[in-house]
mmCIF file of C-alpha atoms in Angstrom:
data_model
loop_
_atom_site.group_PDB
_atom_site.id
_atom_site.type_symbol
_atom_site.label_atom_id
_atom_site.label_comp_id
_atom_site.label_asym_id
_atom_site.label_seq_id
_atom_site.Cartn_x
_atom_site.Cartn_y
_atom_site.Cartn_z
ATOM 1 C CA MET A 1 7.025 -8.282 39.005
ATOM 2 C CA ALA A 2 8.714 -9.911 36.012
ATOM 3 C CA ALA A 3 5.996 -12.569 35.876
ATOM 4 C CA LYS A 4 3.275 -9.896 35.838
ATOM 5 C CA SER A 5 5.080 -8.009 33.085
ATOM 6 C CA GLU A 6 5.330 -11.172 30.999
ATOM 7 C CA ARG A 7 1.621 -11.897 31.518
ATOM 8 C CA THR A 8 0.753 -8.372 30.384
ATOM 9 C CA ARG A 9 2.971 -8.710 27.326
ATOM 10 C CA GLU A 10 1.340 -12.013 26.429
ATOM 11 C CA LEU A 11 -2.123 -10.494 26.909
ATOM 12 C CA VAL A 12 -1.252 -7.627 24.562
ATOM 13 C CA LEU A 13 0.209 -10.071 22.049
ATOM 14 C CA GLN A 14 -2.746 -12.468 22.079
ATOM 15 C CA THR A 15 -5.155 -9.564 21.705
ATOM 16 C CA ALA A 16 -3.091 -8.230 18.805
ATOM 17 C CA LEU A 17 -2.982 -11.609 17.069
ATOM 18 C CA ARG A 18 -6.756 -11.887 17.379
ATOM 19 C CA HIS A 19 -7.176 -8.411 15.870
ATOM 20 C CA LEU A 20 -4.788 -9.245 13.035
ATOM 21 C CA ARG A 21 -6.630 -12.501 12.377
ATOM 22 C CA GLU A 22 -10.128 -11.019 12.488
ATOM 23 C CA ARG A 23 -9.612 -7.464 11.186
ATOM 24 C CA GLY A 24 -6.502 -7.658 9.010
ATOM 25 C CA TYR A 25 -3.249 -5.719 9.131
ATOM 26 C CA GLU A 26 -4.428 -2.260 8.118
ATOM 27 C CA ALA A 27 -7.472 -2.178 10.420
ATOM 28 C CA THR A 28 -5.486 -3.312 13.455
ATOM 29 C CA THR A 29 -4.313 -0.420 15.655
ATOM 30 C CA MET A 30 -2.261 -0.271 18.825
ATOM 31 C CA ARG A 31 -4.977 1.867 20.417
ATOM 32 C CA GLY A 32 -7.627 -0.752 19.673
ATOM 33 C CA ILE A 33 -5.398 -3.541 20.978
ATOM 34 C CA ALA A 34 -4.735 -1.647 24.199
ATOM 35 C CA ALA A 35 -8.436 -0.894 24.742
ATOM 36 C CA GLU A 36 -9.481 -4.535 24.370
ATOM 37 C CA ALA A 37 -6.565 -5.795 26.478
ATOM 38 C CA GLY A 38 -7.489 -3.356 29.240
ATOM 39 C CA VAL A 39 -4.123 -1.602 29.331
ATOM 40 C CA SER A 40 -3.080 1.935 28.460
ATOM 41 C CA THR A 41 -1.919 2.672 24.928
ATOM 42 C CA GLY A 42 1.456 3.650 26.374
ATOM 43 C CA ASN A 43 1.684 0.273 28.078
ATOM 44 C CA ALA A 44 0.961 -1.517 24.796
ATOM 45 C CA TYR A 45 3.686 0.506 23.089
ATOM 46 C CA TYR A 46 6.066 -0.401 25.925
ATOM 47 C CA TYR A 47 5.942 -4.049 24.870
ATOM 48 C CA PHE A 48 5.632 -3.518 21.114
ATOM 49 C CA ALA A 49 6.912 -0.214 19.795
ATOM 50 C CA ARG A 50 4.953 -0.514 16.538
ATOM 51 C CA LYS A 51 2.583 -2.799 14.693
ATOM 52 C CA ASP A 52 5.409 -4.334 12.648
ATOM 53 C CA GLU A 53 6.871 -5.785 15.845
ATOM 54 C CA LEU A 54 3.628 -7.649 16.445
ATOM 55 C CA VAL A 55 3.860 -9.147 12.969
ATOM 56 C CA GLN A 56 7.476 -10.151 13.642
ATOM 57 C CA GLU A 57 6.350 -11.933 16.792
ATOM 58 C CA LEU A 58 3.682 -13.691 14.731
ATOM 59 C CA TYR A 59 6.361 -14.818 12.252
ATOM 60 C CA ARG A 60 8.474 -16.207 15.086
ATOM 61 C CA ARG A 61 5.600 -18.102 16.630
ATOM 62 C CA LEU A 62 4.432 -19.508 13.311
ATOM 63 C CA GLN A 63 7.929 -20.790 12.567
ATOM 64 C CA GLN A 64 8.238 -22.334 16.013
ATOM 65 C CA GLU A 65 4.869 -24.028 15.623
ATOM 66 C CA HIS A 66 5.726 -25.136 12.094
ATOM 67 C CA ARG A 67 8.809 -26.943 13.335
ATOM 68 C CA THR A 68 6.946 -28.408 16.322
ATOM 69 C CA VAL A 69 4.300 -29.855 14.004
ATOM 70 C CA ALA A 70 6.526 -30.876 11.093
ATOM 71 C CA ALA A 71 9.712 -32.268 12.647
ATOM 72 C CA PRO A 72 8.106 -35.316 14.346
ATOM 73 C CA ARG A 73 6.369 -36.197 11.075
ATOM 74 C CA LEU A 74 9.583 -36.460 9.076
ATOM 75 C CA THR A 75 10.441 -40.044 8.166
ATOM 76 C CA PRO A 76 14.188 -40.799 8.299
ATOM 77 C CA GLY A 77 15.325 -42.337 5.031
ATOM 78 C CA ALA A 78 12.114 -41.485 3.182
ATOM 79 C CA PRO A 79 12.209 -39.966 -0.321
ATOM 80 C CA LEU A 80 12.634 -36.206 -0.355
ATOM 81 C CA ALA A 81 9.269 -35.790 -2.088
ATOM 82 C CA GLU A 82 7.500 -37.459 0.836
ATOM 83 C CA ASN A 83 9.223 -35.459 3.568
ATOM 84 C CA LEU A 84 8.950 -32.210 1.642
ATOM 85 C CA ARG A 85 5.240 -32.739 1.119
ATOM 86 C CA THR A 86 4.890 -33.347 4.857
ATOM 87 C CA VAL A 87 6.694 -30.124 5.766
ATOM 88 C CA LEU A 88 4.821 -27.966 3.258
ATOM 89 C CA HIS A 89 1.439 -29.305 4.353
ATOM 90 C CA ALA A 90 2.400 -28.681 7.988
ATOM 91 C CA GLY A 91 3.168 -25.076 7.068
ATOM 92 C CA LEU A 92 -0.281 -24.616 5.562
ATOM 93 C CA GLU A 93 -1.802 -26.248 8.628
ATOM 94 C CA VAL A 94 -0.249 -23.826 11.120
ATOM 95 C CA MET A 95 -0.999 -20.788 8.932
ATOM 96 C CA THR A 96 -4.672 -21.667 8.401
ATOM 97 C CA PRO A 97 -6.084 -19.548 11.267
ATOM 98 C CA TYR A 98 -4.380 -16.481 9.763
ATOM 99 C CA HIS A 99 -5.606 -16.805 6.199
ATOM 100 C CA GLY A 100 -7.623 -13.590 6.453
ATOM 101 C CA LEU A 101 -4.452 -11.717 7.401
ATOM 102 C CA GLY A 102 -2.440 -12.960 4.428
ATOM 103 C CA THR A 103 -3.673 -10.609 1.699
ATOM 104 C CA GLY A 104 -3.493 -7.593 4.001
ATOM 105 C CA LEU A 105 0.188 -8.270 4.618
ATOM 106 C CA LEU A 106 1.117 -8.663 0.966
ATOM 107 C CA THR A 107 1.596 -4.942 0.275
ATOM 108 C CA PRO A 108 3.811 -4.106 3.286
ATOM 109 C CA ALA A 109 5.628 -7.454 3.045
ATOM 110 C CA SER A 110 6.449 -6.892 -0.625
ATOM 111 C CA SER A 111 8.836 -4.063 0.250
ATOM 112 C CA ALA A 112 12.262 -5.238 1.400
ATOM 113 C CA HIS A 113 12.583 -1.970 3.348
ATOM 114 C CA ARG A 114 9.638 -2.850 5.625
ATOM 115 C CA ALA A 115 10.279 -4.883 8.757
ATOM 116 C CA VAL A 116 7.424 -7.236 7.866
ATOM 117 C CA SER A 117 9.164 -8.315 4.641
ATOM 118 C CA PRO A 118 10.404 -11.932 4.889
ATOM 119 C CA PHE A 119 13.706 -10.667 3.418
ATOM 120 C CA SER A 120 14.242 -7.841 5.928
ATOM 121 C CA ALA A 121 16.924 -7.831 8.610
ATOM 122 C CA ALA A 122 14.173 -7.794 11.250
ATOM 123 C CA SER A 123 12.854 -11.083 9.842
ATOM 124 C CA GLY A 124 16.254 -12.739 10.125
ATOM 125 C CA ALA A 125 15.444 -15.001 13.083
ATOM 126 C CA PRO A 126 12.180 -16.511 11.765
ATOM 127 C CA ARG A 127 13.726 -16.740 8.280
ATOM 128 C CA GLN A 128 16.635 -18.751 9.668
ATOM 129 C CA GLN A 129 14.220 -20.978 11.596
ATOM 130 C CA ALA A 130 12.398 -21.751 8.363
ATOM 131 C CA ILE A 131 15.627 -22.456 6.472
ATOM 132 C CA SER A 132 16.813 -24.714 9.315
ATOM 133 C CA LEU A 133 13.595 -26.736 9.065
ATOM 134 C CA MET A 134 14.259 -27.237 5.348
ATOM 135 C CA ALA A 135 17.783 -28.383 6.244
ATOM 136 C CA GLU A 136 16.307 -30.939 8.660
ATOM 137 C CA THR A 137 13.988 -32.124 5.904
ATOM 138 C CA LEU A 138 16.919 -32.685 3.561
ATOM 139 C CA THR A 139 18.961 -34.446 6.255
ATOM 140 C CA ALA A 140 16.084 -36.818 7.028
ATOM 141 C CA SER A 141 15.572 -37.707 3.355
ATOM 142 C CA ARG A 142 17.576 -40.156 1.308
ATOM 143 C CA GLY A 143 19.564 -39.359 -1.795
ATOM 144 C CA THR A 144 19.876 -35.616 -1.287
ATOM 145 C CA PRO A 145 23.002 -33.971 -2.722
ATOM 146 C CA GLY A 146 25.866 -32.628 -0.662
ATOM 147 C CA GLY A 147 28.562 -30.165 -1.559
ATOM 148 C CA ALA A 148 27.971 -26.566 -2.522
ATOM 149 C CA LEU A 149 24.468 -27.224 -3.835
ATOM 150 C CA GLY A 150 23.531 -29.172 -0.729
ATOM 151 C CA ASN A 151 24.560 -26.189 1.384
ATOM 152 C CA ARG A 152 22.253 -23.917 -0.574
ATOM 153 C CA LEU A 153 19.291 -26.238 -0.961
ATOM 154 C CA PRO A 154 17.692 -25.282 2.390
ATOM 155 C CA GLN A 155 17.467 -21.665 1.255
ATOM 156 C CA LEU A 156 16.162 -22.678 -2.174
ATOM 157 C CA LEU A 157 13.458 -24.824 -0.578
ATOM 158 C CA TRP A 158 12.551 -21.929 1.714
ATOM 159 C CA LEU A 159 12.105 -19.730 -1.352
ATOM 160 C CA ALA A 160 9.823 -22.397 -2.833
ATOM 161 C CA TYR A 161 7.884 -22.394 0.445
ATOM 162 C CA LEU A 162 7.501 -18.607 0.164
ATOM 163 C CA GLY A 163 5.930 -19.170 -3.235
ATOM 164 C CA VAL A 164 3.490 -21.659 -1.712
ATOM 165 C CA THR A 165 2.698 -19.133 1.045
ATOM 166 C CA LEU A 166 1.972 -16.428 -1.524
ATOM 167 C CA HIS A 167 -0.367 -18.771 -3.405
ATOM 168 C CA TRP A 168 -2.069 -19.698 -0.119
ATOM 169 C CA ALA A 169 -2.550 -16.032 0.849
ATOM 170 C CA LEU A 170 -4.378 -15.390 -2.431
ATOM 171 C CA ASP A 171 -6.205 -18.731 -2.532
ATOM 172 C CA THR A 172 -9.993 -18.258 -2.389
ATOM 173 C CA SER A 173 -10.864 -21.929 -2.882
ATOM 174 C CA PRO A 174 -12.718 -23.645 0.004
ATOM 175 C CA ASP A 175 -10.231 -24.318 2.819
ATOM 176 C CA GLN A 176 -7.492 -23.280 0.369
ATOM 177 C CA GLN A 177 -7.661 -26.670 -1.319
ATOM 178 C CA ARG A 178 -5.838 -25.371 -4.393
ATOM 179 C CA SER A 179 -2.798 -24.670 -2.230
ATOM 180 C CA ARG A 180 -2.846 -28.246 -1.001
ATOM 181 C CA VAL A 181 -3.060 -29.481 -4.582
ATOM 182 C CA LEU A 182 -0.078 -27.235 -5.345
ATOM 183 C CA VAL A 183 1.935 -28.813 -2.530
ATOM 184 C CA ASP A 184 1.085 -32.340 -3.665
ATOM 185 C CA GLY A 185 2.340 -31.550 -7.151
ATOM 186 C CA LEU A 186 5.261 -29.301 -6.239
ATOM 187 C CA ALA A 187 6.995 -31.602 -3.731
ATOM 188 C CA PRO A 188 7.726 -34.436 -6.207
ATOM 189 C CA LEU A 189 8.584 -31.913 -8.923
ATOM 190 C CA LEU A 190 11.198 -30.272 -6.709
ATOM 191 C CA ALA A 191 12.547 -33.667 -5.641
ATOM 192 C CA ARG A 192 12.914 -34.813 -9.253
ATOM 193 C CA THR A 193 14.622 -31.559 -10.218
ATOM 194 C CA ILE A 194 17.093 -31.925 -7.338
ATOM 195 C CA SER A 195 17.817 -35.529 -8.363
ATOM 196 C CA LEU A 196 19.005 -34.283 -11.772
ATOM 197 C CA VAL A 197 22.300 -33.137 -10.224
ATOM 198 C CA ARG A 198 23.527 -36.720 -10.710
ATOM 199 C CA LEU A 199 23.444 -36.143 -14.483
ATOM 200 C CA PRO A 200 25.913 -33.944 -16.427
ATOM 201 C CA VAL A 201 23.180 -31.473 -17.394
ATOM 202 C CA GLY A 202 22.071 -31.318 -13.776
ATOM 203 C CA ARG A 203 25.580 -30.632 -12.529
ATOM 204 C CA ARG A 204 25.849 -27.691 -14.922
ATOM 205 C CA LEU A 205 22.457 -26.465 -13.735
ATOM 206 C CA SER A 206 23.515 -26.695 -10.101
ATOM 207 C CA THR A 207 26.645 -24.665 -10.877
ATOM 208 C CA ASP A 208 24.498 -21.995 -12.505
ATOM 209 C CA VAL A 209 22.176 -21.923 -9.468
ATOM 210 C CA ILE A 210 25.096 -21.579 -7.065
ATOM 211 C CA GLU A 211 26.625 -18.765 -9.089
ATOM 212 C CA LEU A 212 23.308 -16.934 -9.223
ATOM 213 C CA MET A 213 22.769 -17.246 -5.469
ATOM 214 C CA ASP A 214 26.303 -15.983 -4.826
ATOM 215 C CA ARG A 215 25.659 -12.953 -7.025
ATOM 216 C CA LEU A 216 22.397 -12.221 -5.243
ATOM 217 C CA ALA A 217 24.070 -12.533 -1.842
ATOM 218 C CA ALA A 218 26.921 -10.180 -2.771
ATOM 219 C CA PRO A 219 26.547 -6.628 -1.417
ATOM 220 C CA THR A 220 25.641 -4.075 -4.045
ATOM 221 C CA ALA A 221 27.118 -0.611 -4.260
ATOM 222 C CA PRO A 222 24.649 2.219 -3.644
ATOM 223 C CA ASP A 223 23.363 3.940 -6.739
ATOM 224 C CA THR A 224 24.932 7.390 -6.679
ATOM 225 C CA THR A 225 23.863 8.311 -10.185
ATOM 226 C CA SER A 226 22.018 11.583 -10.401
ATOM 227 C CA PRO A 227 18.429 11.197 -11.676
ATOM 228 C CA THR A 228 19.307 13.418 -14.646
ATOM 229 C CA GLU A 229 22.827 12.071 -15.253
ATOM 230 C CA GLY A 230 23.240 10.638 -18.740
ATOM 231 C CA ARG A 231 19.989 12.167 -19.943
ATOM 232 C CA ARG A 232 19.695 14.989 -22.404
ATOM 233 C CA GLU A 233 17.552 17.938 -21.563
ATOM 234 C CA PRO A 234 14.568 18.214 -23.935
#
């Protein structure tokens, strides 16, 4: 029974991923997924309570595939620029079939309150997978800094990867070649910037980066100010 349930779930998921790929986020509906998969709408909702959950599953699978493709290509002891270029290109490679979905996800993903946002609590697992891959990239590369900055570099590189992903989602060049050009230029630029921590100016910069990240990570108090507080009536 469990095996049949898992097969049905996978059928619903694969149908949903095809709809997302071919029709985009907004045009994909649970009813349409259920009809094509040959299951009831209620059955589809049993496995995925809402469309956002399907996108979360896509995130998880993309991150798993990204690591599967990228990790064996890392060269131990290679310069960071080389390994970082490898990982970023691998990310573009695994995302390629979903390029049509990218722009449709930008609006819902841009809100931190939506589950499909890469910064949401619901995205925590795939986000951590991505950050862990960046940590592996740093570990495999030579000359990368340790200490407080080294602990934060995986997250910083993940943020850079998000920027590449955004560029890729909006890239209308054939086969998204501009995004590949971006990766080829960005990887050595990031590596050179990171290498500056050996210099006095770089150490001060790394301190500033760490302090900024700590401030961003600190919980913020809710805004209890009344909309009219502090304003004069006309």
